[in-house]
Coordinates of C-alpha atoms and ligand atoms in Angstrom, one line a residue:
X1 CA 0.0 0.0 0.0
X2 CA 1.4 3.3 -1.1
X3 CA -0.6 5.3 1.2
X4 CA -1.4 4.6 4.8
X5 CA -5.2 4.5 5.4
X6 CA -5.5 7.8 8.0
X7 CA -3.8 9.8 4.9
X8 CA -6.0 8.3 1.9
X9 CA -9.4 9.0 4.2
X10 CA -7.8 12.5 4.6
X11 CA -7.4 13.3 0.7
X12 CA -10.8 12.0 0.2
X13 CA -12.3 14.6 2.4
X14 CA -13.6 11.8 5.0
X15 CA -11.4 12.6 7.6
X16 CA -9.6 15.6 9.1
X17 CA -6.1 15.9 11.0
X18 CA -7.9 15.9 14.2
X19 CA -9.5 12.9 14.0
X20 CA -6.0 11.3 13.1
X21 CA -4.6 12.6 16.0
X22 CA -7.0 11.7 18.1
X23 CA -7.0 7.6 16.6
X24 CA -3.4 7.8 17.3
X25 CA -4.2 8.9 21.1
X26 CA -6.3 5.6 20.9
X27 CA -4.1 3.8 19.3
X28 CA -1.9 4.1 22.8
X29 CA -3.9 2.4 24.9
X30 CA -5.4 -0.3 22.0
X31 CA -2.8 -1.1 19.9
X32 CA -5.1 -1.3 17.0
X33 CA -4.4 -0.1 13.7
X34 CA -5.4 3.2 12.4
X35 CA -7.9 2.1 10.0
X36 CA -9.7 -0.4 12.8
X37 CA -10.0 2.4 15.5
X38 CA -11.4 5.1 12.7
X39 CA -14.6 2.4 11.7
X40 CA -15.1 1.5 15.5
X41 CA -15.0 5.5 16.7
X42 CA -17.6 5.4 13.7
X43 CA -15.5 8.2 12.2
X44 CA -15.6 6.4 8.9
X45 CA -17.1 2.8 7.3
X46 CA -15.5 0.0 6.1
X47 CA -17.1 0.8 2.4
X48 CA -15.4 4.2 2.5
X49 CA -12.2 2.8 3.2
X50 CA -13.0 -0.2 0.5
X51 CA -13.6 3.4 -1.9
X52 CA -10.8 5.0 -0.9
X53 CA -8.4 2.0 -1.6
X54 CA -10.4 1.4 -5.1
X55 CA -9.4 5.0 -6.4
X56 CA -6.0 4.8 -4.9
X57 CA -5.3 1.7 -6.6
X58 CA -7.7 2.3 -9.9
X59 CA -9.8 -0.1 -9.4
X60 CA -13.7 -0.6 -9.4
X61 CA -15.0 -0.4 -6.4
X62 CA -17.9 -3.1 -6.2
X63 CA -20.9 -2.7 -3.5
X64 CA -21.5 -6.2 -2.8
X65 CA -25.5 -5.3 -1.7
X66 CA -25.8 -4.8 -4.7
X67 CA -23.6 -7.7 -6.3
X68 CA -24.8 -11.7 -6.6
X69 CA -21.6 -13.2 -7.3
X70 CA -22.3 -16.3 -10.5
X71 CA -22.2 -19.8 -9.3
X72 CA -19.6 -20.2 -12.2
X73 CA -17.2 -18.2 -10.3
X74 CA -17.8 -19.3 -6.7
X75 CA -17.0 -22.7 -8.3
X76 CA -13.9 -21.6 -9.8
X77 CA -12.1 -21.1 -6.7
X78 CA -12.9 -23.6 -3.2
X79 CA -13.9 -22.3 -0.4
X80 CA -10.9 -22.2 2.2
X81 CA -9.3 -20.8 -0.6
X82 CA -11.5 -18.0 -0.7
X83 CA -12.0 -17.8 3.2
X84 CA -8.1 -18.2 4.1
X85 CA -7.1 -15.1 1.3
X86 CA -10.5 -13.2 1.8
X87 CA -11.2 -13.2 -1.6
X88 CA -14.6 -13.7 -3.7
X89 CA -15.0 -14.7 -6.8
X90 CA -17.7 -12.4 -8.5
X91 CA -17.9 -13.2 -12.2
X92 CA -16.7 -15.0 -15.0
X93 CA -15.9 -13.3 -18.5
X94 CA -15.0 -14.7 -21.2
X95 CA -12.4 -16.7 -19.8
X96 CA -11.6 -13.8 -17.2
X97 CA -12.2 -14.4 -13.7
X98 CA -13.1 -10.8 -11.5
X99 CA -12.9 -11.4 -7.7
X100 CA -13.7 -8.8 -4.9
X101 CA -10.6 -8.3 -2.5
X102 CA -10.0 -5.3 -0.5
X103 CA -6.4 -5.8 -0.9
X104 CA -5.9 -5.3 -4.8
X105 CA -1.8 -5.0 -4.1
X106 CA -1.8 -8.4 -3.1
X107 CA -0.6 -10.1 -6.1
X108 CA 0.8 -13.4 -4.3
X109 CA -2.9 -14.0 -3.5
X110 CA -4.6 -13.0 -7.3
X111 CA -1.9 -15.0 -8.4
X112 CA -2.0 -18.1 -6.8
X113 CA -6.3 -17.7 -7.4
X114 CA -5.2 -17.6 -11.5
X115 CA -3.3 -20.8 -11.1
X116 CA -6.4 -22.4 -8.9
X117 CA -9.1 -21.0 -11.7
X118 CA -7.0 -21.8 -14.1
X119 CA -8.1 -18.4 -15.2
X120 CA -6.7 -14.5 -15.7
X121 CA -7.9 -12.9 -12.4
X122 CA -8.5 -9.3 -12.0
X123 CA -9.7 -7.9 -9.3
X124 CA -12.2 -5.1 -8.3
X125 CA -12.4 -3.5 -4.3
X126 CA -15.0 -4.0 -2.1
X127 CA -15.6 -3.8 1.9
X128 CA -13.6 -6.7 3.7
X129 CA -16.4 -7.0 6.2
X130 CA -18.3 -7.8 3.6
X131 CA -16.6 -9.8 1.6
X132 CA -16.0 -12.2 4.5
X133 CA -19.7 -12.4 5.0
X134 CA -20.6 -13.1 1.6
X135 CA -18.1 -15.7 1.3
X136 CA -19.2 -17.3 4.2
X137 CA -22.9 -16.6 2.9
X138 CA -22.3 -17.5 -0.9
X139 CA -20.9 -20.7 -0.4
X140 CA -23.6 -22.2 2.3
X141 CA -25.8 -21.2 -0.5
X142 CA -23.8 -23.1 -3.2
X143 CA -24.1 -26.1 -1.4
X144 CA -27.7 -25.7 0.0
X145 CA -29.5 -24.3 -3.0
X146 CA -32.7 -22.7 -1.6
X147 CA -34.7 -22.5 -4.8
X148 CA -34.7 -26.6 -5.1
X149 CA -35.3 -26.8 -1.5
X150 CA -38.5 -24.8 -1.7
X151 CA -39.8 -26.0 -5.0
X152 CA -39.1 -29.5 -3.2
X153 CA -41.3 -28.4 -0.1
X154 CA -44.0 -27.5 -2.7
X155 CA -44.1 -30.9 -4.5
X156 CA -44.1 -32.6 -1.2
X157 CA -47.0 -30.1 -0.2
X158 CA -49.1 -30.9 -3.1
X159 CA -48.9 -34.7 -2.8
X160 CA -48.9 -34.7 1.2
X161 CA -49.5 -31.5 3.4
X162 CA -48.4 -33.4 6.7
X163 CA -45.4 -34.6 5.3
X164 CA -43.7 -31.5 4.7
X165 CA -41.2 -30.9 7.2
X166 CA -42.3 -27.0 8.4
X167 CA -40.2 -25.6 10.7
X168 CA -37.2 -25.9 7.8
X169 CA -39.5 -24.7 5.2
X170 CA -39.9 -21.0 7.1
X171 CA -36.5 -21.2 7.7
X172 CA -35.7 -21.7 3.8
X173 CA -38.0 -18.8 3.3
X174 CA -36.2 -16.6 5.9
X175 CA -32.9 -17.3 4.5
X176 CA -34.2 -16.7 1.0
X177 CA -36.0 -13.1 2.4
X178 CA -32.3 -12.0 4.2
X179 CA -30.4 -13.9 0.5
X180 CA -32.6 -11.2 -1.4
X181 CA -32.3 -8.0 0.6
X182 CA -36.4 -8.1 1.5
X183 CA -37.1 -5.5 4.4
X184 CA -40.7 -7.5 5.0
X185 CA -42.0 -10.9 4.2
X186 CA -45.6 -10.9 3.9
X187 CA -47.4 -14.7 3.8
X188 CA -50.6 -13.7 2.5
X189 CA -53.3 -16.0 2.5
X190 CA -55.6 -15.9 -1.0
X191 CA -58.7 -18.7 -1.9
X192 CA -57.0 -21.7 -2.8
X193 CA -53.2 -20.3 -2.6
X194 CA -50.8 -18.7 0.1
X195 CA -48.6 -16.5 -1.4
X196 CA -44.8 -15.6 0.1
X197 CA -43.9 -12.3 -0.6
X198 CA -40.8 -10.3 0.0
X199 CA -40.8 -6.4 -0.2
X200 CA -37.1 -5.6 -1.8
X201 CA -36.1 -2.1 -2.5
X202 CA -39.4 -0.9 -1.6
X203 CA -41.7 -2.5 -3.9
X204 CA -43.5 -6.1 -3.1
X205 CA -42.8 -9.2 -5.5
X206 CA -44.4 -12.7 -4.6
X207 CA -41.9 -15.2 -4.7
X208 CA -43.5 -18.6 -3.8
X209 CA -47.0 -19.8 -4.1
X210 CA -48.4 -22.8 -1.7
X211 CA -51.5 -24.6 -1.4
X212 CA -53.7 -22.7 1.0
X213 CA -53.5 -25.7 3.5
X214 CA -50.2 -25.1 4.4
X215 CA -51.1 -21.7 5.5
X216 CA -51.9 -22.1 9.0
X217 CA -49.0 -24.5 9.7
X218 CA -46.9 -22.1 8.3
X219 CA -48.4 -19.2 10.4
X220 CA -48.5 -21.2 13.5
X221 CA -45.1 -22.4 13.2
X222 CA -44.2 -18.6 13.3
X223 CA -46.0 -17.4 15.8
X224 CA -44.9 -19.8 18.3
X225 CA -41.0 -18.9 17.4
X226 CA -42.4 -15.3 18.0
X227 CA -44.3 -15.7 21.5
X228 CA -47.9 -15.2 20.3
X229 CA -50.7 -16.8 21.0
X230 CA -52.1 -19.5 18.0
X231 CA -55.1 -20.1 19.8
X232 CA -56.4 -16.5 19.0
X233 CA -56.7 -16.1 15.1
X234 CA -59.2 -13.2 15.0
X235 CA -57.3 -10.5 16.9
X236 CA -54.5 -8.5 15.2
X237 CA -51.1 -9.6 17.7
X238 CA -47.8 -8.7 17.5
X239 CA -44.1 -10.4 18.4
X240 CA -40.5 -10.7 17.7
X241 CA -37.9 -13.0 17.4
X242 CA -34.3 -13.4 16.4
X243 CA -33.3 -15.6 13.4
X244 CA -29.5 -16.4 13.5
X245 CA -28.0 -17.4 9.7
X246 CA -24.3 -18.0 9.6
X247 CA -23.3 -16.0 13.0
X248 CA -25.6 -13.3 12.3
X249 CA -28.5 -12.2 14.3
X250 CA -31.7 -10.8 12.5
X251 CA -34.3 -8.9 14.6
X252 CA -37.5 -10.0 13.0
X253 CA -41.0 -8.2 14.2
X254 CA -44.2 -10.0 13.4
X255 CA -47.8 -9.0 13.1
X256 CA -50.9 -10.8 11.9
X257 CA -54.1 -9.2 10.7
X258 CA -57.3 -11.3 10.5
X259 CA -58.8 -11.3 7.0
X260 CA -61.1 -12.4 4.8
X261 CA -59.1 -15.9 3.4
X262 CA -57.1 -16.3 6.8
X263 CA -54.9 -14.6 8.8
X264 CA -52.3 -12.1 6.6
X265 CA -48.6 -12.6 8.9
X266 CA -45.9 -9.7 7.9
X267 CA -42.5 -9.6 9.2
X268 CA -40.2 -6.8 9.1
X269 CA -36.8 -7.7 9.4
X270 CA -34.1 -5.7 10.9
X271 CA -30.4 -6.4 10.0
X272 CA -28.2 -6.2 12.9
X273 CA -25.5 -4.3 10.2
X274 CA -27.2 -1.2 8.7
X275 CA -25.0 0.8 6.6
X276 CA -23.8 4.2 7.5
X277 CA -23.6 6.6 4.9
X278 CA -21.7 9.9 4.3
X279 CA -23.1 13.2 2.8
X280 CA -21.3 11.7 0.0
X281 CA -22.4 8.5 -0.5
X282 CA -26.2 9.4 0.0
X283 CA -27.1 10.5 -3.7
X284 CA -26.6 14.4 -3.3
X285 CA -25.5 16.1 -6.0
X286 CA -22.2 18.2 -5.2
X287 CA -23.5 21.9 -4.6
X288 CA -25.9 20.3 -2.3
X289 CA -23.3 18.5 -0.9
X290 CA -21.5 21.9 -0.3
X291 CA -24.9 23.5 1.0
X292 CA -25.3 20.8 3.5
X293 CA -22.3 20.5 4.8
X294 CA -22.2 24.8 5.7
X295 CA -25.9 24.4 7.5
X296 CA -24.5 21.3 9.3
X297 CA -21.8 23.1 10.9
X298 CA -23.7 26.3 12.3
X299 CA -23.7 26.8 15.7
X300 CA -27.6 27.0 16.1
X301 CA -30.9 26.8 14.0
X302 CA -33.3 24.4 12.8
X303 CA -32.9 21.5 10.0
X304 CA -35.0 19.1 9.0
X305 CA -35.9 15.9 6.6
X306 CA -38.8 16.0 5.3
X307 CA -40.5 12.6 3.6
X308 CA -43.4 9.8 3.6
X309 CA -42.7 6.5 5.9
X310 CA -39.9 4.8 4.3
X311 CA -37.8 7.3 2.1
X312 CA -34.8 6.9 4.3
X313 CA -35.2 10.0 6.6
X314 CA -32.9 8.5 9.4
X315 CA -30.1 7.4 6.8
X316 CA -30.2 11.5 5.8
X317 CA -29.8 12.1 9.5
X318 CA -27.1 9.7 10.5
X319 CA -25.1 10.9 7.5
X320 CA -25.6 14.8 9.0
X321 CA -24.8 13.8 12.3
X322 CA -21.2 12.3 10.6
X323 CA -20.9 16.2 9.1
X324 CA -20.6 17.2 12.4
X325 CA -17.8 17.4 14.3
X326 CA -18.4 15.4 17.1
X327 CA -14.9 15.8 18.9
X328 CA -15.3 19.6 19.3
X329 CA -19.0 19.9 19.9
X330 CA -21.5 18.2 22.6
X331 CA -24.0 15.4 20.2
X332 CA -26.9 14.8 22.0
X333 CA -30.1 12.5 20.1
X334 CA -33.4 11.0 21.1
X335 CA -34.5 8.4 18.8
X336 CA -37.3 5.9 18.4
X337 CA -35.8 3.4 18.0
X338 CA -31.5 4.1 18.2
X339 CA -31.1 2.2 14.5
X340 CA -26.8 3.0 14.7
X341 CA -24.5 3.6 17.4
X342 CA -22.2 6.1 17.1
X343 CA -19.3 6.3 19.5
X344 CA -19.1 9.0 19.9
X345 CA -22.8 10.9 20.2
X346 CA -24.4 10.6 23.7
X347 CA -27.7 8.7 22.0
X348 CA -31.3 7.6 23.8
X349 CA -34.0 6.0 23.0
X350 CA -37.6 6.6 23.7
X351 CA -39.0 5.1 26.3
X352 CA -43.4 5.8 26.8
X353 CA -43.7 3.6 30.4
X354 CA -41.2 5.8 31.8
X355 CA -42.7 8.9 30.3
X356 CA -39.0 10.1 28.1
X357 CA -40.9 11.0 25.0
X358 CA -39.6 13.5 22.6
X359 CA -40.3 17.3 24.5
X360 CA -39.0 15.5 27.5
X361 CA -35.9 14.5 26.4
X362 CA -35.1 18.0 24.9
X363 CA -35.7 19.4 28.0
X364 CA -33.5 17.1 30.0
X365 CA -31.1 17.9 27.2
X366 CA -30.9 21.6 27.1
X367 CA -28.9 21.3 30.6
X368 CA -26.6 18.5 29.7
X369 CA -24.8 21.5 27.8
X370 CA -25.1 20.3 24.0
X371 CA -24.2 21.8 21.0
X372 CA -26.3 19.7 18.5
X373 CA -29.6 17.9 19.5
X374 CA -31.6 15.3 17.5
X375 CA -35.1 14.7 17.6
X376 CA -36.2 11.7 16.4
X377 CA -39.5 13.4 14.7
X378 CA -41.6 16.4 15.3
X379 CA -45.2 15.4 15.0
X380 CA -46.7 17.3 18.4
X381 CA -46.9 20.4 18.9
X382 CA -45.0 20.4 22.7
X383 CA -42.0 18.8 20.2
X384 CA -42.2 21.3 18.1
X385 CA -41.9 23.8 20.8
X386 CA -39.1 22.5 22.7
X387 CA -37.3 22.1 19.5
X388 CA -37.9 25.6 18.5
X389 CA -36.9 26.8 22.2
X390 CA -34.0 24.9 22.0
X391 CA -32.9 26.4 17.9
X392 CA -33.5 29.4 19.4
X393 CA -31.2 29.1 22.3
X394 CA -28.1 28.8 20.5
X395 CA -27.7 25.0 19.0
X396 CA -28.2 23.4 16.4
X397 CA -31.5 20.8 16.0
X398 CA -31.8 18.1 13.7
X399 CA -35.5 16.5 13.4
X400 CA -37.7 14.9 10.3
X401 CA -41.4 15.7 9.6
X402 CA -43.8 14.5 7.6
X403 CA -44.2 16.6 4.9
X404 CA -44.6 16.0 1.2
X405 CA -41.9 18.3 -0.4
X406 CA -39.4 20.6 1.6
X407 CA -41.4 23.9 1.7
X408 CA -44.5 22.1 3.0
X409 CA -42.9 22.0 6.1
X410 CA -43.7 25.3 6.6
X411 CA -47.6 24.8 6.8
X412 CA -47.0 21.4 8.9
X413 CA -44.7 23.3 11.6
X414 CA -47.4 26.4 11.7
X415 CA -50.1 23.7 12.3
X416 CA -47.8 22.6 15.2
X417 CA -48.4 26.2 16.9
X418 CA -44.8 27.5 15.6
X419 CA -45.6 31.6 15.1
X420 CA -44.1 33.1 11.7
X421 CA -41.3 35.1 14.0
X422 CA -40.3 32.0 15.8
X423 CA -40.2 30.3 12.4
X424 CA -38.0 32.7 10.8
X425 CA -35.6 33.1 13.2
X426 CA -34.5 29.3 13.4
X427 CA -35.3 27.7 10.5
X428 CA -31.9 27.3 8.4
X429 CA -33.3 23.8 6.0
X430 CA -35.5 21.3 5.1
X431 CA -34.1 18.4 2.8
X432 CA -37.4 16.5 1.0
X433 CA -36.5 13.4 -0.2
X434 CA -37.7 10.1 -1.5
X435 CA -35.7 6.9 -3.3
X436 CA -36.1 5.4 -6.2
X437 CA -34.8 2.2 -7.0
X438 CA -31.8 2.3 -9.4
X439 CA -31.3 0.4 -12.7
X440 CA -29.6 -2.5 -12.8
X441 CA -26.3 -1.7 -14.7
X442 CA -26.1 -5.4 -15.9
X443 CA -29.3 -4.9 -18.4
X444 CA -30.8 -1.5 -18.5
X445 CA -31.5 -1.1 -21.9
X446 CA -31.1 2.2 -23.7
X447 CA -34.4 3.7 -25.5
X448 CA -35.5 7.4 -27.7
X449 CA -37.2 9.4 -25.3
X450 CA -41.1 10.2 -26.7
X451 CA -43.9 12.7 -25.4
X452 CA -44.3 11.1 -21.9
X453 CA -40.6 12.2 -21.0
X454 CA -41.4 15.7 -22.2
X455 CA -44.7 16.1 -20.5
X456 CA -43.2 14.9 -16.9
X457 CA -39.7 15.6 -16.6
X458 CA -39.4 17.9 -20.0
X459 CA -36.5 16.1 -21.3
X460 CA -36.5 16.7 -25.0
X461 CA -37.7 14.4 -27.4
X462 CA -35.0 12.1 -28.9
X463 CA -32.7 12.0 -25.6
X464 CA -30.8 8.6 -24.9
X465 CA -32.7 7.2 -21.6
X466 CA -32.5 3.9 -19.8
X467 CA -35.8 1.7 -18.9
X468 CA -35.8 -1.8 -16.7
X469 CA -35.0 -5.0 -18.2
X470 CA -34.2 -7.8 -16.2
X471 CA -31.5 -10.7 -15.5
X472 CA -30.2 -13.8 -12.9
X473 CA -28.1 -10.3 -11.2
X474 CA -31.1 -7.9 -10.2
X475 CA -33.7 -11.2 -10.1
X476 CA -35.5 -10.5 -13.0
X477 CA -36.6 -7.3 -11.2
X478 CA -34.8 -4.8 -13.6
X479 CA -33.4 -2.9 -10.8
X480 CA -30.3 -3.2 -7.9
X481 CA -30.4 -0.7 -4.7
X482 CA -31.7 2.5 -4.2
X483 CA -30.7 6.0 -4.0
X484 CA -32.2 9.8 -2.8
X485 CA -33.9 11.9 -5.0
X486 CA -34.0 15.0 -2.7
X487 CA -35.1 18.7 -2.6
X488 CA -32.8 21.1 -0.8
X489 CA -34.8 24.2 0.4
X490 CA -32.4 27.1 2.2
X491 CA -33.5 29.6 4.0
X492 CA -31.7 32.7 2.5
X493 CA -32.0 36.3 4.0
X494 CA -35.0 37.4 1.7
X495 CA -36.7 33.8 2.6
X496 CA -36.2 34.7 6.0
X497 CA -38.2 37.5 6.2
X498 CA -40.7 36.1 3.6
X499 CA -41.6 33.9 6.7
X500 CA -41.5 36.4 9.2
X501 CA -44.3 38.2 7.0
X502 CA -46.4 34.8 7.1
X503 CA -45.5 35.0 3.2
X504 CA -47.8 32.2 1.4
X505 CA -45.5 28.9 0.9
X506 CA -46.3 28.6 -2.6
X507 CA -44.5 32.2 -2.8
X508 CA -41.5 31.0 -1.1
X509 CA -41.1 28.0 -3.3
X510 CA -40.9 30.3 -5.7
X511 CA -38.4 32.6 -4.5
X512 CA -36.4 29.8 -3.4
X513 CA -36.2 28.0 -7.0
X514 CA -35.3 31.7 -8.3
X515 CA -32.4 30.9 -5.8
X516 CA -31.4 27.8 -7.2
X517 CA -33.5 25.1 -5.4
X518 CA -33.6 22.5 -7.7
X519 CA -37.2 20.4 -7.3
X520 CA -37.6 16.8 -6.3
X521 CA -38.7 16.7 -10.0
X522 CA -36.0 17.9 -10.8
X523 CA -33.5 16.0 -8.9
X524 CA -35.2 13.1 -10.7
X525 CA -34.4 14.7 -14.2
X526 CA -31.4 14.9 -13.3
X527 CA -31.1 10.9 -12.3
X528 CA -33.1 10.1 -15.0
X529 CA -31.0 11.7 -17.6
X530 CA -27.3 10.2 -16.4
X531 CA -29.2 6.6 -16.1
X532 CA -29.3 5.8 -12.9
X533 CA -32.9 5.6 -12.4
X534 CA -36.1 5.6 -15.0
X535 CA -38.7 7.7 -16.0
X536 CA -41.5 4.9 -14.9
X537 CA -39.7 4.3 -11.4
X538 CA -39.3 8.3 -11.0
X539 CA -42.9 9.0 -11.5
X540 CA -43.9 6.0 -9.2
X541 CA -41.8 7.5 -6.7
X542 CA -42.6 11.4 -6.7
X543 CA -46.1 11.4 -7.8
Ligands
ZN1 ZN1 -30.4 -6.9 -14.3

């Protein structure tokens, strides 16, 4: 390695001298090396240092969430191989094997895996925590493939339903759900089928279809792993369990819903390694990068994200909270629930039985002597209060609300009982957002843009565009990850006292795209017209 880690996060902007200095103060008492103590003080990620390495070296750098190696491959190489050197095999082409390492200097290892393939290996840089998992992950599934397990529980279903063996059939399907990136499984009963269903990048695809009689079994079977009560069938209930796959731990909550063919059972899984993401990393384009990262370091004021259930509000969040310095200045949150820990931010959680709600905690806050507080959400108006109190007082408050583009959080927080003076005087932004999935870059095909493109996004007639295909890397879905569309409304000087007059928000939004504000519309354009995204997802998502 030419460059030593601390030094390559500093040229990338991710890190400064001070936090350096104050890893190598660590590194005193741990003996740990640079890179290590940076990811556990949460001062950077594992991916960025994976990025970081990739340019260094001029590489790809490969998100494996978004990667399913080919069987080819994984069989090219054998598994200690691949655990011992911490390398996986990703692809085969033409008679080219690419592997993901996050060492790309070590040659001994690419070459010794060229002799083994019997293969030229190149290599492209990805996270090494991730590549051990999906090596680990990759090659269970290699040997236990899921799909013929599942089709086999089917056949067996449809001869015999007492002979299929249950409790490994829900675990076949939980595997499958956490294989496939699904937030939710949903096992939804219908006439004469049951239909599995995994929600992945937002959007619901059934998977597997079963005879209707294996419903209840399968329910049962999951309720009882979850604590609830099978007797009772009518009343909604809820539960949680873990499910542990290959050393991992997955929080799964469960609900069920009485209705008209059976009880409907969804789970929402939570993954026990969420990723943290930089201003950087989140989607923004670079003068709202810049924008951000000036309103994120002012001593006091008001900022918030504003979006519908589910467009990655708390992501936005954790990534402003990682603008902040949080060795110079006092971090204090109060979430619901804490979904990362950070080091180094004092964080708490909700709590309704012992009354520490949102206002509360403020309060409590305000004399632990903070600099930056975040809320959670602002959705009553005593939260809305404190939160204005405490902008007002000299620090800086982070908060979401639920509001449809970035200016209408200016009706939502006057609903709240926040007067036009009080407004103006702390609000500094509000960042709308939503995400759309992104293409997949294995088989979006290129198209002519028509009429439709010019009536929604105005793109001009004739422009080169990407639509969804589909293929064995994105599932037949047509699409791999997600990323922000956003909005990024500042409140300049003349804005400022716009709101102080109680100015109509449609007259803002005008003023403030005079300013520059480019439109969640527009931001999609914009995603839409270097390929990243479609025109059919962007209008699914923003209208
Ligand atoms: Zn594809």
């Amino acid at each position: 390695m030419a460059k030593r880690i601390g030094d390559l996060l500093k040229d990338e902007g991710i890190i400064g001298e001070e936090e350096i200095g104050f890893a190598l103060k660590e590194q005193l008492s741990t003996e740990e090396r640079i890179g290590e103590i940076l990811i556990r003080m949460g001062l950077t990620t594992d991916s960025e240092v994976a990025m970081a390495i990739a340019r260094q070296s001029q590489k790809e750098y490969l998100n494996l969430k978004e990667v399913v190696p080919q069987k080819e491959a994984l069989k090219a190489l054998p598994f200690t191989f691949a655990r011992d050197n911490q390398i996986l095999p990703v692809r085969i082409e033409n008679n080219n094997l690419v592997v993901a390492t996050s060492e790309p200097d070590n040659i001994k290892v690419l070459d010794l895996a060229s002799r083994i393939s019997k293969k030229t290996v190149e290599c492209d840089v990805a996270s090494s925590l991730l590549i051990q998992k999906h090596i680990e992950k990759e090659y269970y599934l290699l040997e236990h493939p899921l799909e013929e397990d599942i089709k086999s529980s089917l056949n067996q279903a449809k001869q015999n339903i007492r002979s299929v063996d249950i409790e490994r059939l829900t675990q076949l399907l939980f595997i499958s759900a956490i294989n496939l990136r699904a937030t939710d499984i949903h096992i939804t009963p219908t006439q004469k089928t049951t239909h599995i269903r995994y929600r992945i990048d937002g959007v619901i695809y059934t998977f597997y279809t079963f005879p209707i009689a294996l419903h209840s079994r399968l329910i049962s079977n999951i309720k009882i792993k979850a604590g609830m009560d099978i007797s009772e069938q009518r009343r909604p209930q809820d539960g949680r369990m873990t499910f542990e796959f290959l050393n991992e731990g997955y929080d799964m909550r469960i609900s069920t819903l009485r209705t008209s063919n059976g009880e409907n059972l969804v789970i929402r899984i939570l993954s026990t390694s969420e990723e943290l993401y930089s201003l950087r990393n989140l989607g923004l384009e670079e003068d709202g990068i810049k924008a951000l990262k000036e309103v994120f370091n002012k001593p006091f004021g008001m900022v918030f994200v504003a979006g519908p259930t589910g467009s990655g509000k708390t992501t936005t969040l954790y990534a402003a909270l990682r603008a902040i310095n949080a060795l110079e200045k006092n971090v204090l949150t109060v979430e619901d629930p804490i979904e990362y820990h950070f080091p180094l931010i004092r964080q708490t959680q909700v709590n309704e039985k012992a009354d520490y709600v949102f206002a509360s905690a403020v309060r409590s806050f305000l004399r632990q002597d903070p600099d930056v507080i975040l809320i959670g959400e602002v959705r009553d108006p005593e939260t809305a209060n404190m939160a204005i109190r405490a902008a007002t007082t000299g620090h800086l408050v982070l908060s979401t609300i639920h509001a449809n583009n970035a200016v209408g959080a200016i009706p939502r927080l006057k609903d709240l009982g926040i007067g036009d003076i009080m407004l103006s005087s702390s609000l500094l932004c509000v960042i709308a957002q939503r995400l759309v999935r992104k293409l997949c870059p294995h088989c979006k095909k290129e198209y002519t843009s028509g009429e439709i493109e010019k009536e929604t996004f105005g793109i001009s007639p004739g422009t080169k565009l990407y639509d969804s295909s589909g293929c064995p890397d994105c599932l037949h879905t047509g699409f791999l990850g997600r990323t922000l569309v956003s909005e990024i409304f500042l409140v300049s000087e003349e804005i400022e006292r716009m709101l102080s007059e109680g100015a109509h928000p449609f007259e803002i939004k005008k003023v403030a795209i005079n300013k520059g504000m480019n439109t969640l519309w527009g931001d999609g354009k914009l995603k839409i017209l270097s390929g990243i995204t479609s025109v059919k997802e962007a209008i699914r998502v923003l209208s």
